[in-house]
Amino acid sequence: MTAGNDSVLQLLPMVFAAPNEAVERAGEVLDADPSPLHASVAHQVIGIWQRDFGDLRRSLAHLRRARDLAARADSAEREADVLATLGVALVHAGRTRDGLAAFERGVARGTGHTRARVLFRRAYVWWVLGRHGEALEDVRRAIPVLRQADDVIWTARALTLRATVHLALGAVERAEADFAAAEALWDTTGQEHDKADAVESRGLAAFRSGDVPAALRLLDEAEERYAKLGTPTFMLTIRRCEVLLAAGLAREALAEADAAIAALDGIGGQSTRKAELLLVAARAARLADDAQTAIARAAVAVRLFAAQRRTWYETHARLVLIEARVTEGRASGRLVADAAEVAERLAAFGAPAAPEASLLAGRIALDLGWTADAERHLAVAARSRRGGPPLARMTGWAAQALRARAAGSTRGVLEACRRGLDVLDDHRMTLGASELRARATAQGAELAAMAQRASLVSGGPRRLLVWSERWRATVLSAPPTRPPADPALLSGMTAFREIAARAEEARLDGGRPVPVLEREQRRLEREIRSRTLHMRGEASGDGDRFDVDRLLRRLGDGVRLVELAVLDGRVHVLLCGHGRVRRFEAGLLAEAEREAEHVQAGLRRLAHPGAEARLPVVEAAGVRLQELLLGPAAAHLGTGPVVIVPPARLHRVPWALLPALRERVLSVSPSASSWLRAHETTPPPGGRRVLVRGPGLATGGAEVTELADRTLASAPDGRFEAPGAPRERGGRDAGVVRHGPVAAPSGEEPQAPPAAGPGDARGGGTEARAGERYGAPVLLEGDEARVPRVLRELDGAALAHIAAHGTFRADSPLFSSLRMADGPLIVHDLERLDRSPYRIILSCCDTARFASVGADELLGLVTALLPLGTAGVVACSAPVNDAAVVPLMLALHKGLDAGLSLAEALRDARAALPGDAVHQATGWAFSAFGAA
């Protein structure tokens, strides 16, 4: 490559505009026997690329060569510039003293504009080292000179750096002003890498201001920009992991951080970045309740930061190390002193994490009985409750609650817990995705538990019920934000469905997965999930508070609601009904969980003929579960219907197996508030029914066929009726012909279904009595049972019955699915409904399985439906015998046709089953959720 002085110098800004092209051209310069000046530039370009995107050892070799060549060229300005680049590389390699010495020489050699660039890069190094005061001083000196020289690129970089330092010190407004000014400058340049960095920085600012969805969206956009440039994104990974931790996605953050560490080691990358990744991995492991991994990662991070002379970061790593050791049960006086020292250092740095360290010191001191020390530390932490981002205020209110508890003030404890949970409520409702809302509740678990304990000691059963409801199933309190009409999202969901269907077909045909299809399916899942996490919440956090008197009025004298609260590992039974709330103490939660798993294993065995000998074992387990979960309350249930409100960790209990509940009208609800909302939900007009039969069922979805034939036989004109509005024609009508014409000829308006009776919304089986009749059903089967069509018909239906293979995804519950003709119908699809069916019956395995997340939240198919207008669901929590499901479902519909509620009809349907083990187990596996 032959070029003049100016064209070679242009390779330097090209490193961050087109990195790979810049390196290629630098190689061409070196191949052309360049002058020392030009060779210095070329080696510096390669050194920058290797420093930021490759092998740090190679970077240092090129930069030292660039420095020597600059000296040979007798160019003080060139030498100063290279010394600054070398100084950054040395610091990233952990050689802090040598790096700072290089900067001293660079500042001395440079003048004017060049010196300003050197000062900017030293400011960056000060930021890396956590020395924010020095960083602000150097960048303050650099910016006016860069502006005077009309150096747009370096001025924008300096503003971005100053904004980043402001964020580290908690000055969000100053940071946002600098980011905005920098972005305006970047828009005038072609610096694509720097533009991506600006987007990343705005994501960091959004996070610091508490806007998690915007932060995720901006960081994902930055990642896409970096990907086009082919550059690694280790700093972005660190920031994304911080946002994921704030969103409650600790295990996901740990996996990302560990993967980045492995990738960084593989290329011999920056030691400074590795230490930062280890720190975020330690925090993620601690929040994921993996104390040993947290200790291991934090200990290495502490050593690396100390060697790099990065005291600010080292102190943060020590905080995580102490927290992990306390989690492992190592509380001691020494740890109190260590936490207090960390708090003092963080406060001296102006770090926002200082209150967290003071809270930790106070909590350890309280556990040791050192009340005076605890009060001193907690008082400092409590100051943060008055301002700052939501999680910082949460820390302050947690400290205030602990102070009140130590002082013996129940009122103070409850007030602090209420205020803290209100803060988290406001934060939670800014999140549009139901997954983020659910996971965010984990941050309020300690406050909710403290309030429950205080209520148990001095408040009586009513107060304990109120606080048990305060932080239970909050994700169901408002519908999730409806996914936007985003063409990319819709296209991704269609592609996902197609790929998932092809992968399933390949497994069925060949019995083995197809790796390329599974990889593409996972990629599409990540894309869909990423886009849904970007949604910002629309609902206000100021919804109706739970009212015990309102609940008791709705229950009346006949219905009993049993809410199970868990305090310090023991189950407390709150029995509501007949105008009062009573408390009973039952067994240990851990024992009940183990027994529930044994029952699930037994039900799986009983789904197959030949396992009849297991029936007495399963029934005996039901007796033990009753003792553990209901205790003496079982004798006080009365004779009427019962509503069970279990904690999330007991969602797999087949409640109909318990002897005291076996002959009952029984329904299950995630919370008493959720039951009230379902109870007061008004059924839609018209009584439209939808019957869906998915592919590949062992019985062919026989109950759907029989239900359709039963309706056909009773229809006066021998046909199914289409819904009340015209549907797509083209030879595919709303119904499927069985014994005669199904729909009106093409172009003719289909007959509207008969209007339903008015009914009422009082619940307990009274909303749809014998006087009400559903309209003729829409039958979707074969190629008609495709996801878009099914969703259109489900929207606003009065009753939907879906016979389709159910798949529960414990790893990603919102991808739990029902198999349709064109692939899986997932929870994300259901969240697009304007109003889900008033009643819905899911007749296949695992449709009532959930993931327990957050404080006391459930994610799955059923819980996706409840906030969207569904008042009642029948679903199954275990594998069942397909043939035995058919008579159960037919009997269930017979009860519904007679005007019974789902719970009443399911009770009668169980009683009508044959007495053999397979049929009995099938009946126990199904539950009625809600109140319709």
mmCIF file with all atom_site columns, N, CA, C and O in Angstrom, residues 11-12 14-24 26 41-56 58-60 62-63 85 89 193 229-232 234 267 269-270:
data_model
loop_
_atom_site.group_PDB
_atom_site.id
_atom_site.type_symbol
_atom_site.label_atom_id
_atom_site.label_alt_id
_atom_site.label_comp_id
_atom_site.label_asym_id
_atom_site.label_entity_id
_atom_site.label_seq_id
_atom_site.pdbx_PDB_ins_code
_atom_site.Cartn_x
_atom_site.Cartn_y
_atom_site.Cartn_z
_atom_site.occupancy
_atom_site.B_iso_or_equiv
_atom_site.pdbx_formal_charge
_atom_site.auth_seq_id
_atom_site.auth_comp_id
_atom_site.auth_asym_id
_atom_site.auth_atom_id
_atom_site.pdbx_PDB_model_num
ATOM 1   N N  . LEU A 1 11  ? -5.826  5.680   9.157  1.00 0.00 ? 11  LEU A N  1
ATOM 2   C CA . LEU A 1 11  ? -6.069  4.317   9.643  1.00 0.00 ? 11  LEU A CA 1
ATOM 3   C C  . LEU A 1 11  ? -6.447  4.310   11.125 1.00 0.00 ? 11  LEU A C  1
ATOM 4   O O  . LEU A 1 11  ? -7.141  3.398   11.591 1.00 0.00 ? 11  LEU A O  1
ATOM 5   N N  . LEU A 1 12  ? -5.997  5.306   11.885 1.00 0.00 ? 12  LEU A N  1
ATOM 6   C CA . LEU A 1 12  ? -6.291  5.325   13.326 1.00 0.00 ? 12  LEU A CA 1
ATOM 7   C C  . LEU A 1 12  ? -7.784  5.485   13.614 1.00 0.00 ? 12  LEU A C  1
ATOM 8   O O  . LEU A 1 12  ? -8.357  4.680   14.351 1.00 0.00 ? 12  LEU A O  1
ATOM 9   N N  . MET A 1 14  ? -10.078 4.780   11.610 1.00 0.00 ? 14  MET A N  1
ATOM 10  C CA . MET A 1 14  ? -10.759 3.663   10.958 1.00 0.00 ? 14  MET A CA 1
ATOM 11  C C  . MET A 1 14  ? -10.865 2.428   11.865 1.00 0.00 ? 14  MET A C  1
ATOM 12  O O  . MET A 1 14  ? -11.743 1.589   11.680 1.00 0.00 ? 14  MET A O  1
ATOM 13  N N  . VAL A 1 15  ? -9.978  2.331   12.882 1.00 0.00 ? 15  VAL A N  1
ATOM 14  C CA . VAL A 1 15  ? -10.030 1.170   13.785 1.00 0.00 ? 15  VAL A CA 1
ATOM 15  C C  . VAL A 1 15  ? -11.408 1.039   14.423 1.00 0.00 ? 15  VAL A C  1
ATOM 16  O O  . VAL A 1 15  ? -11.891 -0.064  14.683 1.00 0.00 ? 15  VAL A O  1
ATOM 17  N N  . PHE A 1 16  ? -12.065 2.167   14.694 1.00 0.00 ? 16  PHE A N  1
ATOM 18  C CA . PHE A 1 16  ? -13.365 2.116   15.352 1.00 0.00 ? 16  PHE A CA 1
ATOM 19  C C  . PHE A 1 16  ? -14.515 2.423   14.393 1.00 0.00 ? 16  PHE A C  1
ATOM 20  O O  . PHE A 1 16  ? -15.642 2.575   14.826 1.00 0.00 ? 16  PHE A O  1
ATOM 21  N N  . ALA A 1 17  ? -14.200 2.551   13.121 1.00 0.00 ? 17  ALA A N  1
ATOM 22  C CA . ALA A 1 17  ? -15.244 2.697   12.118 1.00 0.00 ? 17  ALA A CA 1
ATOM 23  C C  . ALA A 1 17  ? -15.391 1.404   11.318 1.00 0.00 ? 17  ALA A C  1
ATOM 24  O O  . ALA A 1 17  ? -16.498 0.920   11.092 1.00 0.00 ? 17  ALA A O  1
ATOM 25  N N  . ALA A 1 18  ? -14.255 0.828   10.906 1.00 0.00 ? 18  ALA A N  1
ATOM 26  C CA . ALA A 1 18  ? -14.242 -0.437  10.162 1.00 0.00 ? 18  ALA A CA 1
ATOM 27  C C  . ALA A 1 18  ? -13.026 -1.214  10.643 1.00 0.00 ? 18  ALA A C  1
ATOM 28  O O  . ALA A 1 18  ? -11.979 -1.231  9.969  1.00 0.00 ? 18  ALA A O  1
ATOM 29  N N  . PRO A 1 19  ? -13.089 -1.837  11.816 1.00 0.00 ? 19  PRO A N  1
ATOM 30  C CA . PRO A 1 19  ? -11.906 -2.421  12.460 1.00 0.00 ? 19  PRO A CA 1
ATOM 31  C C  . PRO A 1 19  ? -11.142 -3.405  11.586 1.00 0.00 ? 19  PRO A C  1
ATOM 32  O O  . PRO A 1 19  ? -9.909  -3.315  11.472 1.00 0.00 ? 19  PRO A O  1
ATOM 33  N N  . ASN A 1 20  ? -11.841 -4.331  10.990 1.00 0.00 ? 20  ASN A N  1
ATOM 34  C CA . ASN A 1 20  ? -11.153 -5.371  10.222 1.00 0.00 ? 20  ASN A CA 1
ATOM 35  C C  . ASN A 1 20  ? -10.461 -4.803  8.984  1.00 0.00 ? 20  ASN A C  1
ATOM 36  O O  . ASN A 1 20  ? -9.349  -5.204  8.629  1.00 0.00 ? 20  ASN A O  1
ATOM 37  N N  . GLU A 1 21  ? -11.098 -3.837  8.334  1.00 0.00 ? 21  GLU A N  1
ATOM 38  C CA . GLU A 1 21  ? -10.488 -3.201  7.170  1.00 0.00 ? 21  GLU A CA 1
ATOM 39  C C  . GLU A 1 21  ? -9.249  -2.417  7.576  1.00 0.00 ? 21  GLU A C  1
ATOM 40  O O  . GLU A 1 21  ? -8.224  -2.410  6.863  1.00 0.00 ? 21  GLU A O  1
ATOM 41  N N  . ALA A 1 22  ? -9.320  -1.757  8.735  1.00 0.00 ? 22  ALA A N  1
ATOM 42  C CA . ALA A 1 22  ? -8.168  -0.977  9.199  1.00 0.00 ? 22  ALA A CA 1
ATOM 43  C C  . ALA A 1 22  ? -6.964  -1.873  9.432  1.00 0.00 ? 22  ALA A C  1
ATOM 44  O O  . ALA A 1 22  ? -5.827  -1.533  9.059  1.00 0.00 ? 22  ALA A O  1
ATOM 45  N N  . VAL A 1 23  ? -7.178  -3.036  10.055 1.00 0.00 ? 23  VAL A N  1
ATOM 46  C CA . VAL A 1 23  ? -6.074  -3.955  10.315 1.00 0.00 ? 23  VAL A CA 1
ATOM 47  C C  . VAL A 1 23  ? -5.489  -4.477  9.004  1.00 0.00 ? 23  VAL A C  1
ATOM 48  O O  . VAL A 1 23  ? -4.259  -4.588  8.841  1.00 0.00 ? 23  VAL A O  1
ATOM 49  N N  . GLU A 1 24  ? -6.360  -4.780  8.052  1.00 0.00 ? 24  GLU A N  1
ATOM 50  C CA . GLU A 1 24  ? -5.888  -5.286  6.756  1.00 0.00 ? 24  GLU A CA 1
ATOM 51  C C  . GLU A 1 24  ? -5.014  -4.236  6.056  1.00 0.00 ? 24  GLU A C  1
ATOM 52  O O  . GLU A 1 24  ? -3.939  -4.546  5.528  1.00 0.00 ? 24  GLU A O  1
ATOM 53  N N  . ALA A 1 26  ? -3.397  -1.774  7.497  1.00 0.00 ? 26  ALA A N  1
ATOM 54  C CA . ALA A 1 26  ? -2.158  -1.588  8.268  1.00 0.00 ? 26  ALA A CA 1
ATOM 55  C C  . ALA A 1 26  ? -1.135  -2.655  7.874  1.00 0.00 ? 26  ALA A C  1
ATOM 56  O O  . ALA A 1 26  ? 0.073   -2.373  7.754  1.00 0.00 ? 26  ALA A O  1
ATOM 57  N N  . VAL A 1 41  ? 2.493   4.139   12.827 1.00 0.00 ? 41  VAL A N  1
ATOM 58  C CA . VAL A 1 41  ? 1.023   4.202   12.758 1.00 0.00 ? 41  VAL A CA 1
ATOM 59  C C  . VAL A 1 41  ? 0.437   2.810   12.528 1.00 0.00 ? 41  VAL A C  1
ATOM 60  O O  . VAL A 1 41  ? -0.538  2.396   13.184 1.00 0.00 ? 41  VAL A O  1
ATOM 61  N N  . ALA A 1 42  ? 1.026   2.070   11.594 1.00 0.00 ? 42  ALA A N  1
ATOM 62  C CA . ALA A 1 42  ? 0.485   0.741   11.263 1.00 0.00 ? 42  ALA A CA 1
ATOM 63  C C  . ALA A 1 42  ? 0.555   -0.194  12.458 1.00 0.00 ? 42  ALA A C  1
ATOM 64  O O  . ALA A 1 42  ? -0.404  -0.930  12.763 1.00 0.00 ? 42  ALA A O  1
ATOM 65  N N  . HIS A 1 43  ? 1.700   -0.208  13.146 1.00 0.00 ? 43  HIS A N  1
ATOM 66  C CA . HIS A 1 43  ? 1.811   -1.068  14.332 1.00 0.00 ? 43  HIS A CA 1
ATOM 67  C C  . HIS A 1 43  ? 0.838   -0.617  15.433 1.00 0.00 ? 43  HIS A C  1
ATOM 68  O O  . HIS A 1 43  ? 0.278   -1.450  16.155 1.00 0.00 ? 43  HIS A O  1
ATOM 69  N N  . GLN A 1 44  ? 0.622   0.689   15.558 1.00 0.00 ? 44  GLN A N  1
ATOM 70  C CA . GLN A 1 44  ? -0.331  1.168   16.568 1.00 0.00 ? 44  GLN A CA 1
ATOM 71  C C  . GLN A 1 44  ? -1.753  0.704   16.237 1.00 0.00 ? 44  GLN A C  1
ATOM 72  O O  . GLN A 1 44  ? -2.501  0.286   17.117 1.00 0.00 ? 44  GLN A O  1
ATOM 73  N N  . VAL A 1 45  ? -2.117  0.767   14.950 1.00 0.00 ? 45  VAL A N  1
ATOM 74  C CA . VAL A 1 45  ? -3.451  0.308   14.526 1.00 0.00 ? 45  VAL A CA 1
ATOM 75  C C  . VAL A 1 45  ? -3.636  -1.170  14.880 1.00 0.00 ? 45  VAL A C  1
ATOM 76  O O  . VAL A 1 45  ? -4.658  -1.577  15.459 1.00 0.00 ? 45  VAL A O  1
ATOM 77  N N  . ILE A 1 46  ? -2.661  -2.002  14.537 1.00 0.00 ? 46  ILE A N  1
ATOM 78  C CA . ILE A 1 46  ? -2.764  -3.439  14.853 1.00 0.00 ? 46  ILE A CA 1
ATOM 79  C C  . ILE A 1 46  ? -2.782  -3.649  16.359 1.00 0.00 ? 46  ILE A C  1
ATOM 80  O O  . ILE A 1 46  ? -3.515  -4.493  16.894 1.00 0.00 ? 46  ILE A O  1
ATOM 81  N N  . GLY A 1 47  ? -1.985  -2.854  17.089 1.00 0.00 ? 47  GLY A N  1
ATOM 82  C CA . GLY A 1 47  ? -1.960  -2.970  18.546 1.00 0.00 ? 47  GLY A CA 1
ATOM 83  C C  . GLY A 1 47  ? -3.295  -2.622  19.180 1.00 0.00 ? 47  GLY A C  1
ATOM 84  O O  . GLY A 1 47  ? -3.739  -3.272  20.129 1.00 0.00 ? 47  GLY A O  1
ATOM 85  N N  . ILE A 1 48  ? -3.963  -1.563  18.663 1.00 0.00 ? 48  ILE A N  1
ATOM 86  C CA . ILE A 1 48  ? -5.286  -1.199  19.185 1.00 0.00 ? 48  ILE A CA 1
ATOM 87  C C  . ILE A 1 48  ? -6.285  -2.324  18.926 1.00 0.00 ? 48  ILE A C  1
ATOM 88  O O  . ILE A 1 48  ? -7.064  -2.706  19.806 1.00 0.00 ? 48  ILE A O  1
ATOM 89  N N  . TRP A 1 49  ? -6.238  -2.866  17.691 1.00 0.00 ? 49  TRP A N  1
ATOM 90  C CA . TRP A 1 49  ? -7.182  -3.946  17.365 1.00 0.00 ? 49  TRP A CA 1
ATOM 91  C C  . TRP A 1 49  ? -6.963  -5.147  18.281 1.00 0.00 ? 49  TRP A C  1
ATOM 92  O O  . TRP A 1 49  ? -7.922  -5.696  18.828 1.00 0.00 ? 49  TRP A O  1
ATOM 93  N N  . GLN A 1 50  ? -5.720  -5.552  18.449 1.00 0.00 ? 50  GLN A N  1
ATOM 94  C CA . GLN A 1 50  ? -5.431  -6.695  19.314 1.00 0.00 ? 50  GLN A CA 1
ATOM 95  C C  . GLN A 1 50  ? -5.792  -6.393  20.770 1.00 0.00 ? 50  GLN A C  1
ATOM 96  O O  . GLN A 1 50  ? -6.288  -7.259  21.493 1.00 0.00 ? 50  GLN A O  1
ATOM 97  N N  . ARG A 1 51  ? -5.566  -5.155  21.208 1.00 0.00 ? 51  ARG A N  1
ATOM 98  C CA . ARG A 1 51  ? -5.881  -4.782  22.590 1.00 0.00 ? 51  ARG A CA 1
ATOM 99  C C  . ARG A 1 51  ? -7.374  -4.910  22.882 1.00 0.00 ? 51  ARG A C  1
ATOM 100 O O  . ARG A 1 51  ? -7.778  -5.454  23.907 1.00 0.00 ? 51  ARG A O  1
ATOM 101 N N  . ASP A 1 52  ? -8.182  -4.412  21.963 1.00 0.00 ? 52  ASP A N  1
ATOM 102 C CA . ASP A 1 52  ? -9.618  -4.358  22.227 1.00 0.00 ? 52  ASP A CA 1
ATOM 103 C C  . ASP A 1 52  ? -10.379 -5.578  21.738 1.00 0.00 ? 52  ASP A C  1
ATOM 104 O O  . ASP A 1 52  ? -11.445 -5.905  22.272 1.00 0.00 ? 52  ASP A O  1
ATOM 105 N N  . PHE A 1 53  ? -9.839  -6.271  20.722 1.00 0.00 ? 53  PHE A N  1
ATOM 106 C CA . PHE A 1 53  ? -10.613 -7.347  20.110 1.00 0.00 ? 53  PHE A CA 1
ATOM 107 C C  . PHE A 1 53  ? -9.860  -8.668  20.025 1.00 0.00 ? 53  PHE A C  1
ATOM 108 O O  . PHE A 1 53  ? -10.400 -9.640  19.493 1.00 0.00 ? 53  PHE A O  1
ATOM 109 N N  . GLY A 1 54  ? -8.608  -8.703  20.496 1.00 0.00 ? 54  GLY A N  1
ATOM 110 C CA . GLY A 1 54  ? -7.826  -9.922  20.289 1.00 0.00 ? 54  GLY A CA 1
ATOM 111 C C  . GLY A 1 54  ? -6.900  -10.246 21.430 1.00 0.00 ? 54  GLY A C  1
ATOM 112 O O  . GLY A 1 54  ? -7.295  -10.193 22.597 1.00 0.00 ? 54  GLY A O  1
ATOM 113 N N  . ASP A 1 55  ? -5.628  -10.556 21.094 1.00 0.00 ? 55  ASP A N  1
ATOM 114 C CA . ASP A 1 55  ? -4.649  -11.071 22.042 1.00 0.00 ? 55  ASP A CA 1
ATOM 115 C C  . ASP A 1 55  ? -3.854  -9.906  22.636 1.00 0.00 ? 55  ASP A C  1
ATOM 116 O O  . ASP A 1 55  ? -3.154  -9.180  21.922 1.00 0.00 ? 55  ASP A O  1
ATOM 117 N N  . LEU A 1 56  ? -3.944  -9.732  23.953 1.00 0.00 ? 56  LEU A N  1
ATOM 118 C CA . LEU A 1 56  ? -3.299  -8.598  24.607 1.00 0.00 ? 56  LEU A CA 1
ATOM 119 C C  . LEU A 1 56  ? -1.774  -8.690  24.528 1.00 0.00 ? 56  LEU A C  1
ATOM 120 O O  . LEU A 1 56  ? -1.080  -7.671  24.447 1.00 0.00 ? 56  LEU A O  1
ATOM 121 N N  . ARG A 1 58  ? 0.026   -9.886  22.011 1.00 0.00 ? 58  ARG A N  1
ATOM 122 C CA . ARG A 1 58  ? 0.401   -9.385  20.688 1.00 0.00 ? 58  ARG A CA 1
ATOM 123 C C  . ARG A 1 58  ? 0.228   -7.871  20.624 1.00 0.00 ? 58  ARG A C  1
ATOM 124 O O  . ARG A 1 58  ? 1.021   -7.166  19.978 1.00 0.00 ? 58  ARG A O  1
ATOM 125 N N  . SER A 1 59  ? -0.812  -7.363  21.275 1.00 0.00 ? 59  SER A N  1
ATOM 126 C CA . SER A 1 59  ? -1.034  -5.927  21.306 1.00 0.00 ? 59  SER A CA 1
ATOM 127 C C  . SER A 1 59  ? 0.175   -5.207  21.880 1.00 0.00 ? 59  SER A C  1
ATOM 128 O O  . SER A 1 59  ? 0.665   -4.219  21.306 1.00 0.00 ? 59  SER A O  1
ATOM 129 N N  . LEU A 1 60  ? 0.667   -5.697  23.032 1.00 0.00 ? 60  LEU A N  1
ATOM 130 C CA . LEU A 1 60  ? 1.803   -5.039  23.666 1.00 0.00 ? 60  LEU A CA 1
ATOM 131 C C  . LEU A 1 60  ? 3.040   -5.069  22.768 1.00 0.00 ? 60  LEU A C  1
ATOM 132 O O  . LEU A 1 60  ? 3.802   -4.083  22.698 1.00 0.00 ? 60  LEU A O  1
ATOM 133 N N  . HIS A 1 62  ? 3.135   -5.085  19.437 1.00 0.00 ? 62  HIS A N  1
ATOM 134 C CA . HIS A 1 62  ? 2.965   -4.104  18.358 1.00 0.00 ? 62  HIS A CA 1
ATOM 135 C C  . HIS A 1 62  ? 3.087   -2.683  18.888 1.00 0.00 ? 62  HIS A C  1
ATOM 136 O O  . HIS A 1 62  ? 3.677   -1.806  18.224 1.00 0.00 ? 62  HIS A O  1
ATOM 137 N N  . LEU A 1 63  ? 2.532   -2.413  20.054 1.00 0.00 ? 63  LEU A N  1
ATOM 138 C CA . LEU A 1 63  ? 2.569   -1.047  20.569 1.00 0.00 ? 63  LEU A CA 1
ATOM 139 C C  . LEU A 1 63  ? 3.981   -0.641  21.010 1.00 0.00 ? 63  LEU A C  1
ATOM 140 O O  . LEU A 1 63  ? 4.372   0.529   20.855 1.00 0.00 ? 63  LEU A O  1
ATOM 141 N N  . THR A 1 85  ? -1.711  4.994   23.998 1.00 0.00 ? 85  THR A N  1
ATOM 142 C CA . THR A 1 85  ? -2.310  3.704   23.612 1.00 0.00 ? 85  THR A CA 1
ATOM 143 C C  . THR A 1 85  ? -1.649  2.558   24.372 1.00 0.00 ? 85  THR A C  1
ATOM 144 O O  . THR A 1 85  ? -2.326  1.637   24.846 1.00 0.00 ? 85  THR A O  1
ATOM 145 N N  . ALA A 1 89  ? -3.156  -0.314  27.198 1.00 0.00 ? 89  ALA A N  1
ATOM 146 C CA . ALA A 1 89  ? -2.944  -1.757  27.059 1.00 0.00 ? 89  ALA A CA 1
ATOM 147 C C  . ALA A 1 89  ? -2.266  -2.335  28.291 1.00 0.00 ? 89  ALA A C  1
ATOM 148 O O  . ALA A 1 89  ? -2.618  -3.429  28.758 1.00 0.00 ? 89  ALA A O  1
ATOM 149 N N  . HIS A 1 193 ? -18.219 1.834   15.205 1.00 0.00 ? 193 HIS A N  1
ATOM 150 C CA . HIS A 1 193 ? -17.968 1.195   16.498 1.00 0.00 ? 193 HIS A CA 1
ATOM 151 C C  . HIS A 1 193 ? -18.284 2.159   17.638 1.00 0.00 ? 193 HIS A C  1
ATOM 152 O O  . HIS A 1 193 ? -18.898 1.792   18.644 1.00 0.00 ? 193 HIS A O  1
ATOM 153 N N  . LEU A 1 229 ? -19.902 -5.409  12.862 1.00 0.00 ? 229 LEU A N  1
ATOM 154 C CA . LEU A 1 229 ? -18.491 -5.034  12.755 1.00 0.00 ? 229 LEU A CA 1
ATOM 155 C C  . LEU A 1 229 ? -17.568 -6.209  13.055 1.00 0.00 ? 229 LEU A C  1
ATOM 156 O O  . LEU A 1 229 ? -16.355 -6.123  12.847 1.00 0.00 ? 229 LEU A O  1
ATOM 157 N N  . GLY A 1 230 ? -18.126 -7.294  13.567 1.00 0.00 ? 230 GLY A N  1
ATOM 158 C CA . GLY A 1 230 ? -17.321 -8.471  13.881 1.00 0.00 ? 230 GLY A CA 1
ATOM 159 C C  . GLY A 1 230 ? -16.418 -8.283  15.081 1.00 0.00 ? 230 GLY A C  1
ATOM 160 O O  . GLY A 1 230 ? -15.353 -8.898  15.161 1.00 0.00 ? 230 GLY A O  1
ATOM 161 N N  . THR A 1 231 ? -16.820 -7.451  16.039 1.00 0.00 ? 231 THR A N  1
ATOM 162 C CA . THR A 1 231 ? -15.963 -7.180  17.196 1.00 0.00 ? 231 THR A CA 1
ATOM 163 C C  . THR A 1 231 ? -16.530 -7.832  18.454 1.00 0.00 ? 231 THR A C  1
ATOM 164 O O  . THR A 1 231 ? -17.744 -7.863  18.653 1.00 0.00 ? 231 THR A O  1
ATOM 165 N N  . PRO A 1 232 ? -15.661 -8.342  19.342 1.00 0.00 ? 232 PRO A N  1
ATOM 166 C CA . PRO A 1 232 ? -16.121 -8.906  20.612 1.00 0.00 ? 232 PRO A CA 1
ATOM 167 C C  . PRO A 1 232 ? -16.803 -7.845  21.481 1.00 0.00 ? 232 PRO A C  1
ATOM 168 O O  . PRO A 1 232 ? -16.574 -6.643  21.299 1.00 0.00 ? 232 PRO A O  1
ATOM 169 N N  . PHE A 1 234 ? -17.145 -7.748  25.252 1.00 0.00 ? 234 PHE A N  1
ATOM 170 C CA . PHE A 1 234 ? -17.010 -8.150  26.652 1.00 0.00 ? 234 PHE A CA 1
ATOM 171 C C  . PHE A 1 234 ? -17.565 -7.099  27.614 1.00 0.00 ? 234 PHE A C  1
ATOM 172 O O  . PHE A 1 234 ? -18.201 -7.435  28.613 1.00 0.00 ? 234 PHE A O  1
ATOM 173 N N  . ILE A 1 267 ? -8.805  -16.084 23.721 1.00 0.00 ? 267 ILE A N  1
ATOM 174 C CA . ILE A 1 267 ? -8.084  -15.185 22.819 1.00 0.00 ? 267 ILE A CA 1
ATOM 175 C C  . ILE A 1 267 ? -6.962  -14.449 23.537 1.00 0.00 ? 267 ILE A C  1
ATOM 176 O O  . ILE A 1 267 ? -6.320  -13.572 22.937 1.00 0.00 ? 267 ILE A O  1
ATOM 177 N N  . GLY A 1 269 ? -7.305  -12.329 26.083 1.00 0.00 ? 269 GLY A N  1
ATOM 178 C CA . GLY A 1 269 ? -7.796  -10.955 26.154 1.00 0.00 ? 269 GLY A CA 1
ATOM 179 C C  . GLY A 1 269 ? -7.427  -10.235 27.436 1.00 0.00 ? 269 GLY A C  1
ATOM 180 O O  . GLY A 1 269 ? -6.616  -10.699 28.239 1.00 0.00 ? 269 GLY A O  1
ATOM 181 N N  . GLN A 1 270 ? -8.060  -9.097  27.645 1.00 0.00 ? 270 GLN A N  1
ATOM 182 C CA . GLN A 1 270 ? -7.699  -8.170  28.703 1.00 0.00 ? 270 GLN A CA 1
ATOM 183 C C  . GLN A 1 270 ? -7.929  -8.756  30.099 1.00 0.00 ? 270 GLN A C  1
ATOM 184 O O  . GLN A 1 270 ? -9.019  -9.220  30.421 1.00 0.00 ? 270 GLN A O  1
#
